[in-house]
Coordinates of N, CA and C in Angstrom, one line a residue:
M132 N 0.9 -1.2 0.0 CA 0.0 0.0 0.0 C 0.9 1.2 0.0
S133 N 0.6 2.2 -0.9 CA 1.4 3.3 -1.1 C 1.1 4.3 0.1
I134 N 2.1 5.3 0.2 CA 1.9 6.3 1.2 C 0.6 7.1 1.0
D135 N 0.3 7.4 -0.3 CA -0.9 8.1 -0.7 C -2.1 7.3 -0.3
S136 N -2.1 6.0 -0.5 CA -3.2 5.2 -0.1 C -3.5 5.2 1.4
V137 N -2.4 5.1 2.1 CA -2.5 5.1 3.6 C -3.0 6.4 4.0
S138 N -2.6 7.5 3.4 CA -3.0 8.9 3.8 C -4.5 9.0 3.4
D139 N -4.9 8.5 2.3 CA -6.4 8.6 1.9 C -7.2 7.8 2.8
L140 N -6.7 6.6 3.2 CA -7.5 5.7 4.2 C -7.6 6.4 5.5
W141 N -6.5 7.1 6.0 CA -6.6 7.8 7.2 C -7.5 9.0 7.2
D142 N -7.5 9.7 6.1 CA -8.4 10.8 5.9 C -9.9 10.3 5.9
T143 N -10.1 9.2 5.2 CA -11.5 8.7 5.2 C -11.9 8.2 6.6
L144 N -11.0 7.6 7.3 CA -11.4 7.1 8.7 C -11.7 8.3 9.6
L145 N -10.8 9.3 9.6 CA -11.0 10.4 10.6 C -11.8 11.6 10.1
G146 N -12.1 11.6 8.8 CA -12.8 12.7 8.2 C -14.3 12.7 8.6
A147 N -14.9 13.8 8.6 CA -16.4 13.9 8.9 C -17.2 13.7 7.6
Q148 N -18.2 12.9 7.7 CA -19.1 12.7 6.6 C -20.1 13.8 6.5
P149 N -20.9 13.9 5.4 CA -21.9 15.0 5.2 C -23.0 14.9 6.3
D150 N -23.6 16.0 6.6 CA -24.8 15.9 7.5 C -25.8 15.0 7.0
P151 N -26.5 14.3 7.9 CA -27.5 13.3 7.5 C -28.7 14.0 6.9
P152 N -29.5 13.3 6.0 CA -30.7 13.8 5.5 C -31.7 14.2 6.7
G153 N -32.6 15.1 6.4 CA -33.4 15.7 7.4 C -34.1 14.7 8.4
L154 N -34.8 13.7 7.9 CA -35.5 12.8 8.7 C -34.8 11.5 9.1
L155 N -33.5 11.4 8.7 CA -32.8 10.1 8.9 C -32.8 9.7 10.4
V156 N -32.4 10.7 11.2 CA -32.3 10.4 12.6 C -33.6 10.0 13.2
L157 N -34.7 10.6 12.9 CA -36.0 10.3 13.4 C -36.5 8.9 12.9
V158 N -36.3 8.6 11.6 CA -36.7 7.4 11.0 C -35.9 6.2 11.6
T159 N -34.6 6.4 11.8 CA -33.8 5.3 12.3 C -34.2 5.0 13.8
A160 N -34.6 6.1 14.5 CA -35.0 5.9 15.9 C -36.3 5.1 16.0
V161 N -37.2 5.3 15.0 CA -38.4 4.5 15.0 C -38.1 3.1 14.6
I162 N -37.2 2.9 13.7 CA -36.8 1.5 13.3 C -36.3 0.8 14.5
A163 N -35.3 1.4 15.2 CA -34.7 0.8 16.4 C -35.8 0.5 17.5
L164 N -36.7 1.4 17.7 CA -37.8 1.2 18.7 C -38.6 0.0 18.3
V165 N -38.9 -0.1 17.0 CA -39.7 -1.3 16.6 C -39.0 -2.6 16.8
V166 N -37.7 -2.6 16.5 CA -36.9 -3.8 16.7 C -36.9 -4.2 18.2
V167 N -36.7 -3.2 19.1 CA -36.7 -3.5 20.5 C -38.1 -3.9 21.0
S168 N -39.1 -3.4 20.5 CA -40.5 -3.6 21.0 C -41.1 -4.9 20.4
F169 N -40.8 -5.3 19.2 CA -41.4 -6.4 18.6 C -40.6 -7.7 18.9
R170 N -41.2 -8.6 19.7 CA -40.5 -9.7 20.3 C -39.7 -10.6 19.3
P171 N -40.3 -11.0 18.1 CA -39.5 -11.8 17.2 C -38.3 -11.1 16.7
L172 N -38.3 -9.8 16.4 CA -37.1 -9.1 16.0 C -36.2 -8.9 17.2
W173 N -36.7 -8.7 18.3 CA -35.8 -8.5 19.5 C -35.1 -9.7 19.8
R174 N -35.7 -10.9 19.7 CA -35.0 -12.2 20.0 C -33.8 -12.4 19.2
V175 N -33.8 -11.9 18.0 CA -32.6 -12.0 17.1 C -31.6 -10.9 17.4
A176 N -32.1 -9.7 17.4 CA -31.2 -8.5 17.5 C -30.6 -8.4 18.9
R177 N -31.2 -9.1 19.9 CA -30.7 -9.0 21.3 C -29.3 -9.5 21.4
N178 N -28.9 -10.4 20.4 CA -27.5 -10.9 20.4 C -26.5 -9.7 20.4
A179 N -26.8 -8.6 19.7 CA -25.9 -7.5 19.7 C -25.8 -6.9 21.1
I180 N -26.9 -6.8 21.8 CA -26.9 -6.3 23.2 C -26.0 -7.2 24.1
T181 N -26.2 -8.5 23.9 CA -25.4 -9.5 24.7 C -23.9 -9.4 24.4
I182 N -23.6 -9.1 23.1 CA -22.1 -8.9 22.8 C -21.6 -7.7 23.5
A183 N -22.3 -6.6 23.5 CA -21.9 -5.4 24.2 C -21.9 -5.6 25.8
H184 N -22.9 -6.4 26.3 CA -22.9 -6.7 27.7 C -21.7 -7.4 28.2
E185 N -21.4 -8.5 27.5 CA -20.2 -9.4 27.9 C -18.9 -8.7 27.6
G186 N -18.9 -7.9 26.5 CA -17.7 -7.1 26.2 C -17.4 -6.1 27.3
G187 N -18.5 -5.5 27.9 CA -18.3 -4.6 29.1 C -17.7 -5.3 30.3
H188 N -18.2 -6.5 30.6 CA -17.6 -7.3 31.7 C -16.1 -7.5 31.4
A189 N -15.8 -7.9 30.2 CA -14.5 -8.3 29.8 C -13.5 -7.1 29.9
L190 N -13.9 -6.0 29.4 CA -13.1 -4.8 29.4 C -12.8 -4.3 30.8
V191 N -13.8 -4.2 31.6 CA -13.6 -3.7 33.0 C -12.8 -4.7 33.8
A192 N -13.0 -6.0 33.5 CA -12.2 -7.0 34.2 C -10.7 -6.8 33.9
L193 N -10.4 -6.5 32.7 CA -9.0 -6.3 32.3 C -8.5 -5.0 32.9
L194 N -9.3 -3.9 32.9 CA -8.9 -2.6 33.4 C -8.7 -2.6 34.9
T195 N -9.4 -3.5 35.6 CA -9.2 -3.6 37.1 C -8.2 -4.6 37.5
G196 N -7.5 -5.2 36.5 CA -6.4 -6.1 36.9 C -6.8 -7.5 37.0
R197 N -8.0 -7.9 36.6 CA -8.4 -9.3 36.7 C -7.9 -10.0 35.4
K198 N -7.8 -11.3 35.4 CA -7.3 -12.1 34.3 C -8.5 -12.6 33.6
L199 N -8.7 -12.3 32.3 CA -9.9 -12.7 31.5 C -9.7 -14.2 31.1
R200 N -10.6 -15.0 31.4 CA -10.6 -16.4 31.1 C -11.3 -16.8 29.8
G201 N -12.3 -16.0 29.5 CA -13.0 -16.3 28.2 C -14.4 -15.8 28.3
I202 N -15.1 -15.7 27.1 CA -16.4 -15.2 27.0 C -17.2 -16.3 26.2
R203 N -18.4 -16.5 26.6 CA -19.4 -17.4 25.9 C -20.6 -16.6 25.6
L204 N -21.1 -16.8 24.3 CA -22.4 -16.3 23.9 C -23.2 -17.4 23.5
E205 N -24.4 -17.5 24.0 CA -25.3 -18.6 23.8 C -26.4 -18.3 22.8
F206 N -27.0 -19.4 22.3 CA -28.1 -19.2 21.3 C -29.3 -18.5 21.8
D207 N -29.6 -18.7 23.1 CA -30.7 -18.1 23.8 C -30.5 -16.6 24.1
T208 N -29.4 -16.0 23.6 CA -29.0 -14.6 23.8 C -28.4 -14.4 25.2
S209 N -28.2 -15.4 26.0 CA -27.5 -15.3 27.3 C -26.0 -15.3 27.0
G210 N -25.2 -14.9 28.1 CA -23.8 -14.9 27.9 C -23.1 -15.1 29.2
L211 N -21.8 -15.4 29.2 CA -21.0 -15.6 30.4 C -19.6 -15.1 30.1
T212 N -19.1 -14.3 31.0 CA -17.7 -13.9 31.0 C -17.0 -14.3 32.3
L213 N -15.9 -15.1 32.1 CA -15.2 -15.6 33.2 C -13.9 -14.9 33.4
S214 N -13.6 -14.4 34.6 CA -12.3 -13.8 34.9 C -11.8 -14.3 36.2
A215 N -10.5 -14.3 36.4 CA -9.8 -14.7 37.6 C -9.3 -13.6 38.4
G216 N -9.4 -13.7 39.7 CA -9.0 -12.6 40.6 C -9.7 -12.7 41.9
R217 N -9.6 -11.7 42.7 CA -10.3 -11.8 44.0 C -11.8 -11.8 43.8
P218 N -12.5 -12.7 44.6 CA -14.0 -12.8 44.4 C -14.7 -11.7 45.0
T219 N -14.1 -10.8 45.7 CA -14.7 -9.6 46.2 C -13.8 -8.4 46.0
G220 N -14.2 -7.2 46.4 CA -13.4 -6.0 46.2 C -13.9 -5.2 45.0
P221 N -13.3 -4.1 44.8 CA -13.7 -3.1 43.8 C -13.6 -3.7 42.4
G222 N -12.5 -4.5 42.1 CA -12.4 -5.1 40.8 C -13.6 -6.0 40.4
M223 N -14.0 -6.9 41.3 CA -15.1 -7.7 41.0 C -16.4 -6.9 40.9
M224 N -16.5 -5.9 41.8 CA -17.7 -5.1 41.8 C -17.9 -4.4 40.5
F225 N -16.9 -3.7 40.0 CA -17.0 -2.9 38.8 C -17.2 -3.9 37.6
T226 N -16.6 -5.0 37.6 CA -16.7 -6.0 36.6 C -18.2 -6.4 36.5
L227 N -18.8 -6.7 37.6 CA -20.2 -7.1 37.6 C -21.1 -6.0 37.2
L228 N -20.8 -4.8 37.6 CA -21.6 -3.6 37.3 C -21.6 -3.2 35.9
A229 N -20.5 -3.6 35.2 CA -20.3 -3.1 33.8 C -21.3 -3.7 32.8
G230 N -21.8 -4.9 33.0 CA -22.5 -5.6 32.0 C -23.8 -4.9 31.5
Y231 N -24.7 -4.6 32.4 CA -26.0 -4.1 32.1 C -25.9 -2.6 31.6
I232 N -24.8 -1.9 31.9 CA -24.7 -0.6 31.5 C -23.9 -0.4 30.2
A233 N -23.2 -1.5 29.8 CA -22.2 -1.4 28.7 C -22.9 -1.0 27.4
P234 N -24.0 -1.7 27.0 CA -24.7 -1.4 25.7 C -25.1 0.1 25.6
S235 N -25.7 0.6 26.7 CA -26.1 2.0 26.7 C -24.9 3.0 26.6
L236 N -23.8 2.7 27.3 CA -22.7 3.5 27.3 C -22.0 3.5 25.9
V237 N -21.9 2.3 25.3 CA -21.4 2.2 24.0 C -22.3 3.0 23.0
G238 N -23.6 2.9 23.2 CA -24.5 3.7 22.4 C -24.3 5.2 22.6
L239 N -24.0 5.6 23.8 CA -23.7 7.0 24.1 C -22.5 7.5 23.4
G240 N -21.4 6.6 23.4 CA -20.2 7.0 22.7 C -20.4 7.0 21.2
G241 N -21.3 6.2 20.7 CA -21.6 6.2 19.3 C -22.4 7.5 18.9
A242 N -23.3 7.9 19.8 CA -24.0 9.1 19.6 C -23.1 10.3 19.5
W243 N -22.1 10.3 20.4 CA -21.1 11.4 20.4 C -20.3 11.4 19.1
L244 N -19.9 10.3 18.6 CA -19.2 10.2 17.3 C -20.1 10.7 16.1
L245 N -21.4 10.2 16.2 CA -22.3 10.7 15.1 C -22.5 12.2 15.2
G246 N -22.5 12.7 16.4 CA -22.6 14.2 16.6 C -21.6 14.9 15.8
G247 N -20.4 14.3 15.6 CA -19.3 14.9 14.8 C -19.3 14.4 13.4
N248 N -20.3 13.6 13.0 CA -20.4 13.0 11.6 C -19.2 12.1 11.4
R249 N -18.7 11.4 12.4 CA -17.6 10.5 12.3 C -18.2 9.1 12.1
I250 N -18.9 8.9 11.0 CA -19.7 7.6 10.8 C -18.7 6.5 10.4
T251 N -17.8 6.7 9.5 CA -16.8 5.7 9.2 C -16.0 5.3 10.3
L252 N -15.5 6.3 11.1 CA -14.7 6.0 12.3 C -15.5 5.1 13.3
L253 N -16.8 5.4 13.5 CA -17.6 4.6 14.4 C -17.7 3.2 13.9
L254 N -17.9 3.0 12.6 CA -18.1 1.6 12.1 C -16.8 0.8 12.2
W255 N -15.7 1.5 12.0 CA -14.4 0.8 12.0 C -14.0 0.5 13.5
L256 N -14.3 1.4 14.4 CA -14.1 1.1 15.8 C -14.9 -0.1 16.3
A257 N -16.1 -0.2 15.8 CA -17.0 -1.4 16.1 C -16.3 -2.7 15.6
V258 N -15.8 -2.6 14.4 CA -15.1 -3.8 13.8 C -13.9 -4.2 14.7
V259 N -13.1 -3.2 15.1 CA -11.9 -3.5 15.9 C -12.3 -4.1 17.2
L260 N -13.3 -3.5 17.9 CA -13.7 -4.1 19.2 C -14.3 -5.5 19.0
L261 N -15.0 -5.8 17.9 CA -15.5 -7.1 17.7 C -14.4 -8.1 17.5
L262 N -13.3 -7.7 16.8 CA -12.2 -8.6 16.6 C -11.4 -8.8 17.9
L263 N -11.3 -7.8 18.7 CA -10.7 -8.0 20.0 C -11.5 -9.0 20.9
M264 N -12.8 -8.9 20.8 CA -13.6 -9.7 21.6 C -13.6 -11.2 21.0
L265 N -13.5 -11.3 19.7 CA -13.4 -12.6 19.1 C -12.3 -13.5 19.7
I266 N -11.2 -12.8 19.9 CA -10.0 -13.5 20.5 C -10.3 -14.3 21.8
N267 N -11.3 -13.7 22.5 CA -11.6 -14.3 23.8 C -12.9 -15.1 23.9
I268 N -13.5 -15.3 22.7 CA -14.7 -16.2 22.7 C -14.3 -17.6 22.8
R269 N -15.1 -18.4 23.6 CA -14.7 -19.8 23.9 C -15.8 -20.8 23.5
N270 N -16.7 -20.4 22.6 CA -17.7 -21.4 22.1 C -18.0 -21.1 20.7
V271 N -18.5 -22.1 19.9 CA -18.7 -21.9 18.5 C -19.8 -20.9 18.2
F272 N -20.9 -21.0 18.8 CA -22.0 -20.0 18.5 C -21.5 -18.6 18.8
G273 N -20.8 -18.4 19.9 CA -20.3 -17.1 20.2 C -19.3 -16.6 19.1
A274 N -18.4 -17.4 18.6 CA -17.5 -17.0 17.6 C -18.3 -16.7 16.3
V275 N -19.2 -17.5 15.9 CA -20.0 -17.3 14.7 C -20.8 -16.0 14.8
S276 N -21.4 -15.7 16.0 CA -22.2 -14.5 16.2 C -21.3 -13.3 16.1
V277 N -20.1 -13.3 16.7 CA -19.3 -12.1 16.6 C -18.7 -11.9 15.2
L278 N -18.4 -13.1 14.5 CA -17.9 -13.0 13.2 C -18.9 -12.4 12.2
V279 N -20.1 -12.9 12.3 CA -21.2 -12.4 11.4 C -21.5 -11.0 11.7
T280 N -21.5 -10.6 12.9 CA -21.8 -9.2 13.3 C -20.6 -8.3 12.7
G281 N -19.4 -8.7 12.9 CA -18.3 -8.0 12.4 C -18.3 -7.9 10.9
A282 N -18.6 -9.0 10.3 CA -18.6 -9.0 8.8 C -19.7 -8.0 8.2
I283 N -20.8 -8.0 8.9 CA -21.9 -7.1 8.5 C -21.4 -5.6 8.6
V284 N -20.8 -5.3 9.8 CA -20.4 -3.9 10.0 C -19.3 -3.5 9.0
F285 N -18.3 -4.5 8.8 CA -17.2 -4.2 7.9 C -17.7 -4.0 6.5
G286 N -18.7 -4.9 6.1 CA -19.2 -4.8 4.7 C -19.9 -3.5 4.5
V287 N -20.6 -3.0 5.5 CA -21.3 -1.7 5.3 C -20.3 -0.6 5.2
S288 N -19.2 -0.7 6.1 CA -18.2 0.4 6.2 C -17.4 0.5 4.9
W289 N -17.2 -0.7 4.3 CA -16.3 -0.8 3.1 C -16.9 -0.6 1.8
Y290 N -18.1 -1.2 1.7 CA -18.8 -1.3 0.3 C -20.0 -0.4 0.2
A291 N -20.7 0.0 1.3 CA -21.9 0.7 1.1 C -21.7 2.2 0.9
S292 N -22.7 2.8 0.3 CA -22.7 4.3 0.1 C -22.7 5.0 1.4
A293 N -22.4 6.3 1.3 CA -22.4 7.2 2.5 C -23.8 7.2 3.2
Q294 N -24.8 7.2 2.3 CA -26.2 7.3 2.9 C -26.5 6.0 3.6
V295 N -26.1 4.8 3.0 CA -26.4 3.5 3.7 C -25.6 3.4 5.0
Q296 N -24.3 3.9 5.0 CA -23.5 3.8 6.2 C -24.2 4.7 7.3
A297 N -24.7 5.9 6.9 CA -25.3 6.7 7.9 C -26.5 6.1 8.5
A298 N -27.4 5.5 7.6 CA -28.6 4.9 8.1 C -28.3 3.7 9.0
F299 N -27.3 2.9 8.6 CA -26.9 1.7 9.4 C -26.3 2.2 10.8
A300 N -25.5 3.2 10.8 CA -24.8 3.7 12.0 C -25.9 4.2 13.0
Y301 N -26.8 5.0 12.4 CA -27.9 5.6 13.3 C -28.8 4.5 13.9
V302 N -29.2 3.6 13.1 CA -30.0 2.5 13.6 C -29.3 1.7 14.7
G303 N -28.0 1.5 14.5 CA -27.2 0.7 15.5 C -27.1 1.5 16.8
V304 N -26.8 2.8 16.7 CA -26.6 3.6 17.9 C -28.0 3.7 18.6
W305 N -29.0 4.0 17.9 CA -30.4 4.0 18.5 C -30.7 2.7 19.2
F306 N -30.4 1.6 18.5 CA -30.7 0.3 19.0 C -30.0 0.0 20.4
L307 N -28.7 0.4 20.4 CA -28.0 0.2 21.7 C -28.5 1.1 22.8
L308 N -28.9 2.3 22.5 CA -29.4 3.2 23.5 C -30.8 2.8 24.0
I309 N -31.7 2.4 23.1 CA -33.0 1.9 23.5 C -33.0 0.5 24.0
G310 N -32.3 -0.3 23.3 CA -32.2 -1.8 23.6 C -31.4 -2.0 24.9
G311 N -30.6 -1.1 25.3 CA -29.9 -1.3 26.6 C -30.7 -1.2 27.8
V312 N -31.9 -0.6 27.6 CA -32.8 -0.4 28.8 C -33.7 -1.7 29.0
R313 N -34.1 -2.3 27.9 CA -35.1 -3.4 28.0 C -34.5 -4.6 28.9
P314 N -33.2 -5.0 28.7 CA -32.8 -6.1 29.6 C -32.9 -5.9 31.1
V315 N -32.8 -4.7 31.5 CA -33.0 -4.4 32.9 C -34.3 -4.8 33.4
F316 N -35.4 -4.5 32.7 CA -36.7 -4.9 33.0 C -36.9 -6.4 32.9
E317 N -36.2 -7.0 31.9 CA -36.3 -8.5 31.8 C -35.6 -9.1 33.0
L318 N -34.5 -8.5 33.4 CA -33.7 -9.0 34.6 C -34.6 -9.1 35.8
Q319 N -35.3 -7.9 36.1 CA -36.1 -7.9 37.3 C -37.3 -8.8 37.2
K320 N -37.8 -8.9 36.0 CA -39.0 -9.8 35.9 C -38.6 -11.3 36.2
L321 N -37.4 -11.7 35.7 CA -36.9 -13.0 35.9 C -36.5 -13.2 37.4
R322 N -35.9 -12.2 38.0 CA -35.6 -12.2 39.4 C -36.9 -12.4 40.2
G323 N -37.9 -11.7 39.9 CA -39.2 -11.8 40.6 C -39.8 -13.2 40.6
R324 N -39.4 -13.9 39.5 CA -39.9 -15.3 39.4 C -38.9 -16.3 39.9
G325 N -37.8 -15.8 40.5 CA -36.8 -16.7 41.1 C -36.0 -17.5 40.1
R326 N -35.9 -17.0 38.8 CA -35.2 -17.7 37.7 C -33.8 -17.2 37.5
M327 N -33.4 -16.2 38.2 CA -32.0 -15.7 38.0 C -31.4 -15.4 39.4
P328 N -31.2 -16.4 40.2 CA -30.6 -16.2 41.5 C -29.1 -15.8 41.5
E329 N -28.5 -16.0 40.4 CA -27.0 -15.6 40.3 C -26.8 -14.5 39.3
S330 N -27.8 -13.6 39.2 CA -27.7 -12.5 38.3 C -26.6 -11.5 38.7
D331 N -26.2 -10.6 37.8 CA -25.2 -9.6 38.2 C -25.6 -8.8 39.4
A332 N -26.9 -8.5 39.5 CA -27.4 -7.7 40.6 C -27.3 -8.5 41.9
D333 N -27.6 -9.8 41.9 CA -27.6 -10.6 43.1 C -26.1 -10.9 43.5
Q334 N -25.2 -11.0 42.5 CA -23.8 -11.2 42.9 C -23.3 -9.9 43.5
L335 N -23.7 -8.8 43.0 CA -23.3 -7.5 43.5 C -23.8 -7.4 45.0
A336 N -25.0 -7.8 45.2 CA -25.6 -7.8 46.5 C -24.8 -8.6 47.5
G337 N -24.3 -9.8 47.0 CA -23.5 -10.7 47.8 C -22.2 -10.1 48.3
I338 N -21.5 -9.3 47.4 CA -20.2 -8.8 47.8 C -20.3 -7.4 48.4
T339 N -21.4 -6.7 48.2 CA -21.5 -5.4 48.8 C -22.4 -5.3 50.0
H340 N -23.3 -6.3 50.2 CA -24.3 -6.3 51.2 C -25.3 -5.2 51.0
V341 N -25.5 -4.8 49.8 CA -26.5 -3.9 49.4 C -27.6 -4.6 48.6
P342 N -28.9 -4.5 48.9 CA -29.9 -5.3 48.2 C -29.8 -5.3 46.7
A343 N -30.1 -6.4 46.1 CA -30.0 -6.5 44.6 C -30.9 -5.5 43.9
I344 N -32.0 -5.2 44.5 CA -32.9 -4.3 43.8 C -32.3 -2.9 43.7
F345 N -31.4 -2.6 44.6 CA -30.6 -1.3 44.4 C -29.8 -1.3 43.2
W346 N -29.1 -2.4 42.9 CA -28.3 -2.5 41.8 C -29.1 -2.6 40.5
V347 N -30.2 -3.2 40.5 CA -31.1 -3.1 39.4 C -31.5 -1.7 39.1
G348 N -31.7 -0.9 40.1 CA -32.0 0.5 40.0 C -30.9 1.3 39.4
V349 N -29.7 0.9 39.8 CA -28.5 1.6 39.3 C -28.4 1.3 37.8
F350 N -28.6 0.1 37.4 CA -28.5 -0.3 36.0 C -29.5 0.6 35.2
L351 N -30.8 0.7 35.7 CA -31.8 1.4 35.0 C -31.5 2.9 34.9
V352 N -31.1 3.5 36.0 CA -30.8 4.9 36.0 C -29.7 5.3 35.0
V353 N -28.6 4.5 35.0 CA -27.5 4.7 34.1 C -28.0 4.6 32.6
D354 N -28.7 3.5 32.4 CA -29.2 3.3 31.0 C -30.2 4.3 30.5
L355 N -31.1 4.8 31.4 CA -32.0 5.8 31.0 C -31.3 7.1 30.8
A356 N -30.3 7.4 31.7 CA -29.6 8.7 31.5 C -28.8 8.7 30.2
A357 N -28.2 7.5 29.8 CA -27.5 7.4 28.6 C -28.5 7.6 27.4
L358 N -29.7 7.0 27.5 CA -30.7 7.2 26.5 C -31.1 8.6 26.3
V359 N -31.3 9.3 27.4 CA -31.7 10.7 27.3 C -30.6 11.6 26.7
V360 N -29.4 11.4 27.2 CA -28.3 12.3 26.7 C -28.0 11.9 25.3
G361 N -28.0 10.6 25.0 CA -27.7 10.2 23.6 C -28.8 10.7 22.6
A362 N -30.0 10.7 23.1 CA -31.1 11.2 22.2 C -31.0 12.7 22.0
F363 N -30.6 13.5 23.0 CA -30.3 14.9 22.8 C -29.2 15.1 21.8
M364 N -28.1 14.3 21.9 CA -27.0 14.4 20.9 C -27.5 14.1 19.5
L365 N -28.3 13.1 19.3 CA -28.7 12.7 18.0 C -29.8 13.7 17.5
A366 N -30.6 14.2 18.4 CA -31.6 15.2 18.0 C -30.9 16.5 17.5
G367 N -29.7 16.8 18.1 CA -28.9 17.9 17.6 C -28.5 17.8 16.2
Q368 N -28.4 16.5 15.7 CA -28.1 16.3 14.3 C -29.3 16.5 13.4
W369 N -30.5 16.1 14.0 CA -31.7 16.1 13.2 C -32.3 17.5 13.0
L370 N -32.3 18.3 14.1 CA -33.0 19.6 14.0 C -32.3 20.5 13.0
P371 N -31.0 20.7 12.9 CA -30.4 21.5 11.9 C -30.6 21.0 10.5
A372 N -30.6 19.6 10.4 CA -30.8 19.0 9.0 C -32.2 19.3 8.5
V373 N -33.2 19.3 9.5 CA -34.6 19.5 9.1 C -34.8 21.0 8.7
S374 N -34.2 21.9 9.5 CA -34.3 23.3 9.3 C -33.7 23.7 8.0
N375 N -32.6 22.9 7.5 CA -32.0 23.3 6.3 C -32.6 22.6 5.1
T376 N -33.6 21.8 5.3 CA -34.2 21.1 4.2 C -35.1 22.0 3.4
P377 N -35.0 22.1 2.1 CA -35.8 23.1 1.3 C -37.3 22.7 1.5

């Protein structure tokens, strides 16, 4: 690859794309909301939330000095991240805390990038993160799930037009922001039925001696805050575009 090619690639990666069409932000928000709300679609798309959830556990485990043992993603959209280290203390606490807030925080970061029209950069960062996660996947379905997701994101970033890239990126970010909230309600519903005695919230309760419902509340507050802030960021893209539409 020539120097000019590397320079062009770098400019493409870091450069800002054109402002989105007037109604793109609104339409993609509606699409994401439908996917999250319609159960058959949600059951498939929820794998992306699980990938972000387990990726959050894994990243925070490494940042807090724990040793990552591996990640499993299951067909029923559940997941498991194993790390070695002290079973109590701040490292374990933050690792457990990260899962249910990770999709929403990733979505918030994506909204910030979209606010600067860094659509290509957002897509390529997603590919890099998925490749890093793939290294630590320890089951076949998980590997296939991450590979397929990464291939779709890479294909859009490399071959699709700017308009398709923008629509894909906005749907993805809206989906993470909106979809990050639903699993918290699902968690509490399953806990109420006694079907998740070892949930992240219950494990946090065990090591902090603070009731599990408090941690469920923390998950929900963080996710809702990310949704509100992210929505304002994305709305900031929509309003000027609408006002400039002839």
